[in-house]
C-alpha cells in the first residue's frame, strides 16, 4: 500500500531555512514522480516543485525557483524539499504527492495536480519573526 509521510515542518524566521522530507513506502520509487504542494489558510492548494522518478528532471514554479531545491534518494525512498530564504508568504501546510509514471521516468509536471493520486498528511510550515 502506497504511503507518503511528510516531516520537517516547523517555525522559522524570515530568511531562514527548512528541509522537508517525504518518506515513501509501498511502491517502486523510480515509477513515481513526486510533487510538493502547499496550501495557505484561505487559499487554494498550489504546486511548487516536482521531481521525476529517475531524479533527472526537476521543475519549480516561479515563486520558489532559486530558493527551493527538490531532490530524492531512491535508495531511501525519500524526497526532500530544501527551502532557503524563506518568506512569511511561504507559511502553509506542505504536502508531497505521487504521480504514477512508469513509462516517463524522466518527466514530471508540477501544474497538473490532478495527476497526483496519493498524498501525504501534510506538515505545517510557519515563517514568522
Short mmCIF file of N, CA and C in Angstrom, two decimals:
data_model
loop_
_atom_site.label_atom_id
_atom_site.label_comp_id
_atom_site.label_asym_id
_atom_site.label_seq_id
_atom_site.Cartn_x
_atom_site.Cartn_y
_atom_site.Cartn_z
N UNK A 1 0.85 -1.18 0.00
CA UNK A 1 0.00 0.00 0.00
C UNK A 1 0.89 1.24 0.00
N UNK A 2 0.64 2.12 -0.97
CA UNK A 2 1.44 3.32 -1.12
C UNK A 2 1.16 4.27 0.03
N UNK A 3 2.22 4.78 0.64
CA UNK A 3 2.07 5.71 1.76
C UNK A 3 3.15 6.78 1.67
N UNK A 4 2.76 8.01 1.94
CA UNK A 4 3.67 9.15 1.96
C UNK A 4 3.55 9.85 3.30
N UNK A 5 4.68 10.15 3.92
CA UNK A 5 4.68 10.82 5.22
C UNK A 5 5.66 12.00 5.17
N UNK A 6 5.12 13.20 5.36
CA UNK A 6 5.96 14.39 5.38
C UNK A 6 6.47 14.66 6.80
N UNK A 7 7.63 15.28 6.87
CA UNK A 7 8.19 15.71 8.15
C UNK A 7 9.13 16.88 7.91
N UNK A 8 9.51 17.53 8.99
CA UNK A 8 10.48 18.61 8.89
C UNK A 8 9.90 20.01 8.98
N UNK A 9 8.58 20.11 9.07
CA UNK A 9 7.98 21.42 9.19
C UNK A 9 8.25 22.04 10.56
N UNK A 10 7.89 23.31 10.69
CA UNK A 10 8.09 23.99 11.96
C UNK A 10 8.05 25.48 11.79
N UNK A 11 8.55 26.16 12.81
CA UNK A 11 8.60 27.62 12.81
C UNK A 11 10.01 28.07 12.43
N UNK A 12 10.09 29.01 11.51
CA UNK A 12 11.38 29.54 11.06
C UNK A 12 11.24 31.04 10.87
N UNK A 13 12.32 31.75 11.12
CA UNK A 13 12.30 33.20 10.92
C UNK A 13 12.46 33.55 9.46
N UNK A 14 11.97 34.70 9.05
CA UNK A 14 12.19 35.14 7.67
C UNK A 14 13.68 35.14 7.33
N UNK A 15 13.98 34.64 6.14
CA UNK A 15 15.36 34.49 5.71
C UNK A 15 15.99 33.17 6.11
N UNK A 16 15.31 32.41 6.94
CA UNK A 16 15.82 31.13 7.40
C UNK A 16 15.57 30.00 6.43
N UNK A 17 15.93 28.79 6.87
CA UNK A 17 15.84 27.60 6.02
C UNK A 17 15.17 26.45 6.77
N UNK A 18 14.53 25.59 6.00
CA UNK A 18 13.98 24.34 6.49
C UNK A 18 14.17 23.29 5.42
N UNK A 19 14.27 22.05 5.83
CA UNK A 19 14.27 20.95 4.87
C UNK A 19 13.13 20.00 5.21
N UNK A 20 12.25 19.85 4.26
CA UNK A 20 11.15 18.91 4.40
C UNK A 20 11.54 17.57 3.82
N UNK A 21 11.02 16.51 4.42
CA UNK A 21 11.22 15.16 3.92
C UNK A 21 9.88 14.53 3.60
N UNK A 22 9.88 13.69 2.59
CA UNK A 22 8.70 12.93 2.21
C UNK A 22 9.14 11.47 2.12
N UNK A 23 8.81 10.72 3.16
CA UNK A 23 9.19 9.31 3.21
C UNK A 23 8.10 8.48 2.56
N UNK A 24 8.49 7.70 1.56
CA UNK A 24 7.53 6.92 0.80
C UNK A 24 7.72 5.44 1.08
N UNK A 25 6.64 4.70 0.97
CA UNK A 25 6.71 3.26 1.15
C UNK A 25 5.62 2.62 0.31
N UNK A 26 5.83 1.35 0.01
CA UNK A 26 4.80 0.59 -0.68
C UNK A 26 4.84 0.67 -2.18
N UNK A 27 5.91 1.29 -2.75
CA UNK A 27 5.98 1.33 -4.21
C UNK A 27 7.42 1.46 -4.67
N UNK A 28 7.62 1.15 -5.95
CA UNK A 28 8.94 1.28 -6.57
C UNK A 28 9.19 2.75 -6.88
N UNK A 29 10.17 3.38 -6.24
CA UNK A 29 10.31 4.83 -6.36
C UNK A 29 10.53 5.33 -7.78
N UNK A 30 11.24 4.56 -8.60
CA UNK A 30 11.54 5.03 -9.95
C UNK A 30 10.29 5.18 -10.81
N UNK A 31 9.21 4.54 -10.42
CA UNK A 31 7.98 4.58 -11.20
C UNK A 31 7.06 5.75 -10.84
N UNK A 32 7.51 6.58 -9.89
CA UNK A 32 6.64 7.65 -9.43
C UNK A 32 7.38 8.99 -9.42
N UNK A 33 6.81 9.97 -10.09
CA UNK A 33 7.23 11.34 -9.88
C UNK A 33 6.63 11.83 -8.56
N UNK A 34 7.35 12.70 -7.89
CA UNK A 34 6.88 13.25 -6.61
C UNK A 34 6.78 14.76 -6.74
N UNK A 35 5.69 15.28 -6.26
CA UNK A 35 5.50 16.73 -6.25
C UNK A 35 5.34 17.25 -4.84
N UNK A 36 5.74 18.50 -4.66
CA UNK A 36 5.48 19.22 -3.41
C UNK A 36 4.45 20.30 -3.68
N UNK A 37 3.49 20.38 -2.79
CA UNK A 37 2.41 21.35 -2.89
C UNK A 37 2.27 22.04 -1.53
N UNK A 38 1.56 23.14 -1.52
CA UNK A 38 1.27 23.79 -0.25
C UNK A 38 -0.10 24.45 -0.31
N UNK A 39 -0.68 24.63 0.86
CA UNK A 39 -1.96 25.31 0.97
C UNK A 39 -1.92 26.25 2.16
N UNK A 40 -2.05 27.52 1.88
CA UNK A 40 -2.09 28.53 2.93
C UNK A 40 -3.55 28.75 3.35
N UNK A 41 -3.77 29.26 4.55
CA UNK A 41 -5.14 29.49 5.02
C UNK A 41 -5.91 30.37 4.07
N UNK A 42 -7.09 29.92 3.69
CA UNK A 42 -7.94 30.70 2.82
C UNK A 42 -7.56 30.70 1.36
N UNK A 43 -6.55 29.91 1.00
CA UNK A 43 -6.10 29.88 -0.39
C UNK A 43 -6.21 28.47 -0.95
N UNK A 44 -6.17 28.39 -2.26
CA UNK A 44 -6.18 27.09 -2.91
C UNK A 44 -4.79 26.45 -2.81
N UNK A 45 -4.79 25.13 -2.89
CA UNK A 45 -3.52 24.42 -2.89
C UNK A 45 -2.77 24.74 -4.18
N UNK A 46 -1.45 24.93 -4.08
CA UNK A 46 -0.65 25.25 -5.24
C UNK A 46 0.54 24.29 -5.35
N UNK A 47 0.88 23.97 -6.58
CA UNK A 47 2.06 23.16 -6.82
C UNK A 47 3.30 24.01 -6.74
N UNK A 48 4.37 23.44 -6.19
CA UNK A 48 5.63 24.16 -6.01
C UNK A 48 6.75 23.59 -6.85
N UNK A 49 6.89 22.29 -6.80
CA UNK A 49 8.04 21.65 -7.43
C UNK A 49 7.73 20.19 -7.65
N UNK A 50 8.45 19.59 -8.60
CA UNK A 50 8.31 18.16 -8.81
C UNK A 50 9.66 17.58 -9.22
N UNK A 51 9.78 16.28 -9.06
CA UNK A 51 10.99 15.58 -9.46
C UNK A 51 10.56 14.26 -10.10
N UNK A 52 11.19 13.92 -11.20
CA UNK A 52 10.84 12.71 -11.91
C UNK A 52 11.27 11.48 -11.14
N UNK A 53 10.75 10.33 -11.54
CA UNK A 53 11.10 9.09 -10.85
C UNK A 53 12.58 8.79 -10.87
N UNK A 54 13.24 9.12 -11.98
CA UNK A 54 14.68 8.90 -12.08
C UNK A 54 15.47 9.93 -11.29
N UNK A 55 14.84 11.07 -10.98
CA UNK A 55 15.55 12.17 -10.33
C UNK A 55 16.25 13.10 -11.29
N UNK A 56 16.20 12.79 -12.59
CA UNK A 56 16.95 13.57 -13.56
C UNK A 56 16.26 14.87 -13.95
N UNK A 57 14.97 14.94 -13.74
CA UNK A 57 14.22 16.13 -14.13
C UNK A 57 13.54 16.75 -12.92
N UNK A 58 13.68 18.05 -12.80
CA UNK A 58 13.01 18.79 -11.74
C UNK A 58 12.36 20.04 -12.32
N UNK A 59 11.31 20.49 -11.67
CA UNK A 59 10.62 21.70 -12.10
C UNK A 59 10.21 22.50 -10.87
N UNK A 60 10.13 23.81 -11.06
CA UNK A 60 9.74 24.71 -9.98
C UNK A 60 8.80 25.77 -10.51
N UNK A 61 7.90 26.22 -9.68
CA UNK A 61 7.10 27.38 -10.04
C UNK A 61 7.92 28.63 -9.75
N UNK A 62 7.52 29.72 -10.35
CA UNK A 62 8.32 30.95 -10.29
C UNK A 62 8.53 31.43 -8.85
N UNK A 63 7.50 31.28 -8.03
CA UNK A 63 7.56 31.86 -6.69
C UNK A 63 8.62 31.22 -5.79
N UNK A 64 9.08 30.01 -6.13
CA UNK A 64 10.07 29.34 -5.29
C UNK A 64 11.37 29.05 -6.02
N UNK A 65 11.40 29.29 -7.31
CA UNK A 65 12.60 28.99 -8.09
C UNK A 65 13.76 29.82 -7.59
N UNK A 66 14.90 29.15 -7.37
CA UNK A 66 16.07 29.82 -6.84
C UNK A 66 16.15 29.81 -5.32
N UNK A 67 15.03 29.51 -4.67
CA UNK A 67 15.01 29.44 -3.20
C UNK A 67 14.82 28.02 -2.70
N UNK A 68 14.01 27.24 -3.41
CA UNK A 68 13.71 25.86 -3.01
C UNK A 68 14.44 24.90 -3.94
N UNK A 69 14.86 23.77 -3.38
CA UNK A 69 15.51 22.73 -4.17
C UNK A 69 14.91 21.39 -3.81
N UNK A 70 14.46 20.67 -4.83
CA UNK A 70 13.91 19.34 -4.63
C UNK A 70 14.96 18.30 -4.99
N UNK A 71 14.97 17.21 -4.25
CA UNK A 71 15.90 16.12 -4.53
C UNK A 71 15.29 14.82 -4.03
N UNK A 72 15.87 13.73 -4.45
CA UNK A 72 15.35 12.45 -3.99
C UNK A 72 16.48 11.45 -3.84
N UNK A 73 16.27 10.52 -2.93
CA UNK A 73 17.18 9.40 -2.69
C UNK A 73 16.34 8.14 -2.86
N UNK A 74 16.41 7.54 -4.03
CA UNK A 74 15.55 6.38 -4.28
C UNK A 74 15.97 5.17 -3.46
N UNK A 75 17.21 5.11 -3.06
CA UNK A 75 17.63 4.01 -2.20
C UNK A 75 16.93 4.07 -0.85
N UNK A 76 16.67 5.31 -0.39
CA UNK A 76 15.96 5.51 0.86
C UNK A 76 14.47 5.78 0.66
N UNK A 77 14.06 5.85 -0.60
CA UNK A 77 12.67 6.15 -0.96
C UNK A 77 12.19 7.42 -0.25
N UNK A 78 13.00 8.45 -0.35
CA UNK A 78 12.68 9.72 0.31
C UNK A 78 12.94 10.87 -0.66
N UNK A 79 12.04 11.84 -0.62
CA UNK A 79 12.18 13.05 -1.41
C UNK A 79 12.30 14.22 -0.45
N UNK A 80 13.15 15.17 -0.79
CA UNK A 80 13.40 16.31 0.07
C UNK A 80 13.02 17.62 -0.62
N UNK A 81 12.68 18.59 0.19
CA UNK A 81 12.49 19.94 -0.31
C UNK A 81 13.28 20.88 0.60
N UNK A 82 14.40 21.35 0.09
CA UNK A 82 15.22 22.31 0.83
C UNK A 82 14.69 23.70 0.55
N UNK A 83 14.33 24.41 1.60
CA UNK A 83 13.73 25.73 1.46
C UNK A 83 14.64 26.76 2.11
N UNK A 84 15.14 27.68 1.31
CA UNK A 84 16.03 28.73 1.79
C UNK A 84 15.40 30.10 1.57
N UNK A 85 15.97 31.11 2.21
CA UNK A 85 15.49 32.49 2.06
C UNK A 85 13.99 32.57 2.22
N UNK A 86 13.52 31.97 3.27
CA UNK A 86 12.07 31.84 3.42
C UNK A 86 11.41 33.16 3.76
N UNK A 87 10.15 33.27 3.33
CA UNK A 87 9.38 34.49 3.48
C UNK A 87 8.09 34.19 4.25
N UNK A 88 7.51 35.19 4.87
CA UNK A 88 6.24 34.96 5.57
C UNK A 88 5.17 34.35 4.66
N UNK A 89 5.19 34.71 3.39
CA UNK A 89 4.19 34.16 2.47
C UNK A 89 4.43 32.69 2.15
N UNK A 90 5.51 32.11 2.63
CA UNK A 90 5.71 30.67 2.49
C UNK A 90 4.96 29.88 3.56
N UNK A 91 4.36 30.57 4.49
CA UNK A 91 3.60 29.91 5.56
C UNK A 91 2.42 29.14 4.96
N UNK A 92 2.37 27.85 5.24
CA UNK A 92 1.33 26.99 4.67
C UNK A 92 1.51 25.58 5.22
N UNK A 93 0.54 24.74 4.91
CA UNK A 93 0.71 23.30 5.10
C UNK A 93 1.30 22.75 3.80
N UNK A 94 2.39 22.01 3.94
CA UNK A 94 3.10 21.47 2.80
C UNK A 94 2.81 19.98 2.65
N UNK A 95 2.52 19.58 1.41
CA UNK A 95 2.18 18.20 1.11
C UNK A 95 3.10 17.66 0.03
N UNK A 96 3.42 16.37 0.13
CA UNK A 96 4.02 15.69 -1.01
C UNK A 96 2.98 14.74 -1.59
N UNK A 97 3.14 14.45 -2.87
CA UNK A 97 2.19 13.60 -3.56
C UNK A 97 2.91 12.83 -4.65
N UNK A 98 2.34 11.69 -5.03
CA UNK A 98 2.96 10.80 -6.00
C UNK A 98 2.12 10.68 -7.26
N UNK A 99 2.81 10.69 -8.39
CA UNK A 99 2.21 10.55 -9.72
C UNK A 99 2.84 9.32 -10.38
N UNK A 100 1.99 8.34 -10.70
CA UNK A 100 2.47 7.08 -11.28
C UNK A 100 2.91 7.32 -12.72
N UNK A 101 4.22 7.20 -12.96
CA UNK A 101 4.78 7.49 -14.29
C UNK A 101 5.78 6.41 -14.69
N UNK A 102 5.33 5.17 -14.82
CA UNK A 102 6.28 4.07 -15.10
C UNK A 102 6.92 4.16 -16.47
N UNK A 103 6.28 4.86 -17.40
CA UNK A 103 6.80 4.96 -18.77
C UNK A 103 7.43 6.33 -19.05
N UNK A 104 7.47 7.17 -18.04
CA UNK A 104 8.03 8.52 -18.19
C UNK A 104 8.88 8.85 -16.98
N UNK A 105 9.90 8.03 -16.73
CA UNK A 105 10.66 8.18 -15.50
C UNK A 105 11.55 9.41 -15.49
N UNK A 106 11.62 10.12 -16.63
CA UNK A 106 12.40 11.35 -16.68
C UNK A 106 11.52 12.59 -16.79
N UNK A 107 10.25 12.44 -16.46
CA UNK A 107 9.33 13.56 -16.59
C UNK A 107 8.53 13.76 -15.31
N UNK A 108 8.16 15.00 -15.07
CA UNK A 108 7.21 15.31 -14.01
C UNK A 108 6.49 16.59 -14.38
N UNK A 109 5.35 16.79 -13.78
CA UNK A 109 4.62 18.02 -14.01
C UNK A 109 4.18 18.59 -12.67
N UNK A 110 4.43 19.87 -12.47
CA UNK A 110 4.08 20.49 -11.21
C UNK A 110 2.71 21.18 -11.27
N UNK A 111 2.21 21.38 -12.48
CA UNK A 111 0.98 22.14 -12.62
C UNK A 111 -0.27 21.28 -12.64
N UNK A 112 -0.14 20.02 -13.07
CA UNK A 112 -1.31 19.15 -13.20
C UNK A 112 -1.54 18.39 -11.90
N UNK A 113 -2.13 19.08 -10.93
CA UNK A 113 -2.35 18.47 -9.62
C UNK A 113 -3.20 17.22 -9.71
N UNK A 114 -4.10 17.16 -10.67
CA UNK A 114 -4.99 16.02 -10.80
C UNK A 114 -4.28 14.72 -11.12
N UNK A 115 -3.04 14.79 -11.59
CA UNK A 115 -2.28 13.58 -11.88
C UNK A 115 -1.82 12.88 -10.61
N UNK A 116 -1.75 13.63 -9.54
CA UNK A 116 -1.22 13.09 -8.29
C UNK A 116 -2.35 12.46 -7.49
N UNK A 117 -2.30 11.16 -7.31
CA UNK A 117 -3.42 10.49 -6.68
C UNK A 117 -3.10 9.89 -5.32
N UNK A 118 -1.89 10.09 -4.85
CA UNK A 118 -1.53 9.65 -3.50
C UNK A 118 -0.88 10.82 -2.78
N UNK A 119 -1.40 11.12 -1.60
CA UNK A 119 -0.98 12.32 -0.87
C UNK A 119 -0.59 11.98 0.56
N UNK A 120 0.37 12.75 1.07
CA UNK A 120 0.69 12.66 2.48
C UNK A 120 -0.29 13.49 3.30
N UNK A 121 -0.07 13.49 4.62
CA UNK A 121 -1.00 14.17 5.52
C UNK A 121 -0.66 15.65 5.69
N UNK A 122 0.51 16.05 5.26
CA UNK A 122 0.91 17.45 5.33
C UNK A 122 1.74 17.77 6.56
N UNK A 123 2.55 18.81 6.45
CA UNK A 123 3.34 19.30 7.58
C UNK A 123 3.27 20.82 7.58
N UNK A 124 3.08 21.39 8.75
CA UNK A 124 2.90 22.85 8.85
C UNK A 124 4.25 23.55 8.83
N UNK A 125 4.33 24.58 8.02
CA UNK A 125 5.49 25.46 7.97
C UNK A 125 5.03 26.87 8.26
N UNK A 126 5.65 27.50 9.25
CA UNK A 126 5.30 28.87 9.62
C UNK A 126 6.56 29.72 9.57
N UNK A 127 6.49 30.80 8.82
CA UNK A 127 7.62 31.73 8.70
C UNK A 127 7.21 33.03 9.37
N UNK A 128 7.84 33.28 10.50
CA UNK A 128 7.45 34.45 11.30
C UNK A 128 8.58 34.83 12.24
N UNK A 129 8.67 36.12 12.52
CA UNK A 129 9.66 36.59 13.48
C UNK A 129 9.05 36.70 14.87
#
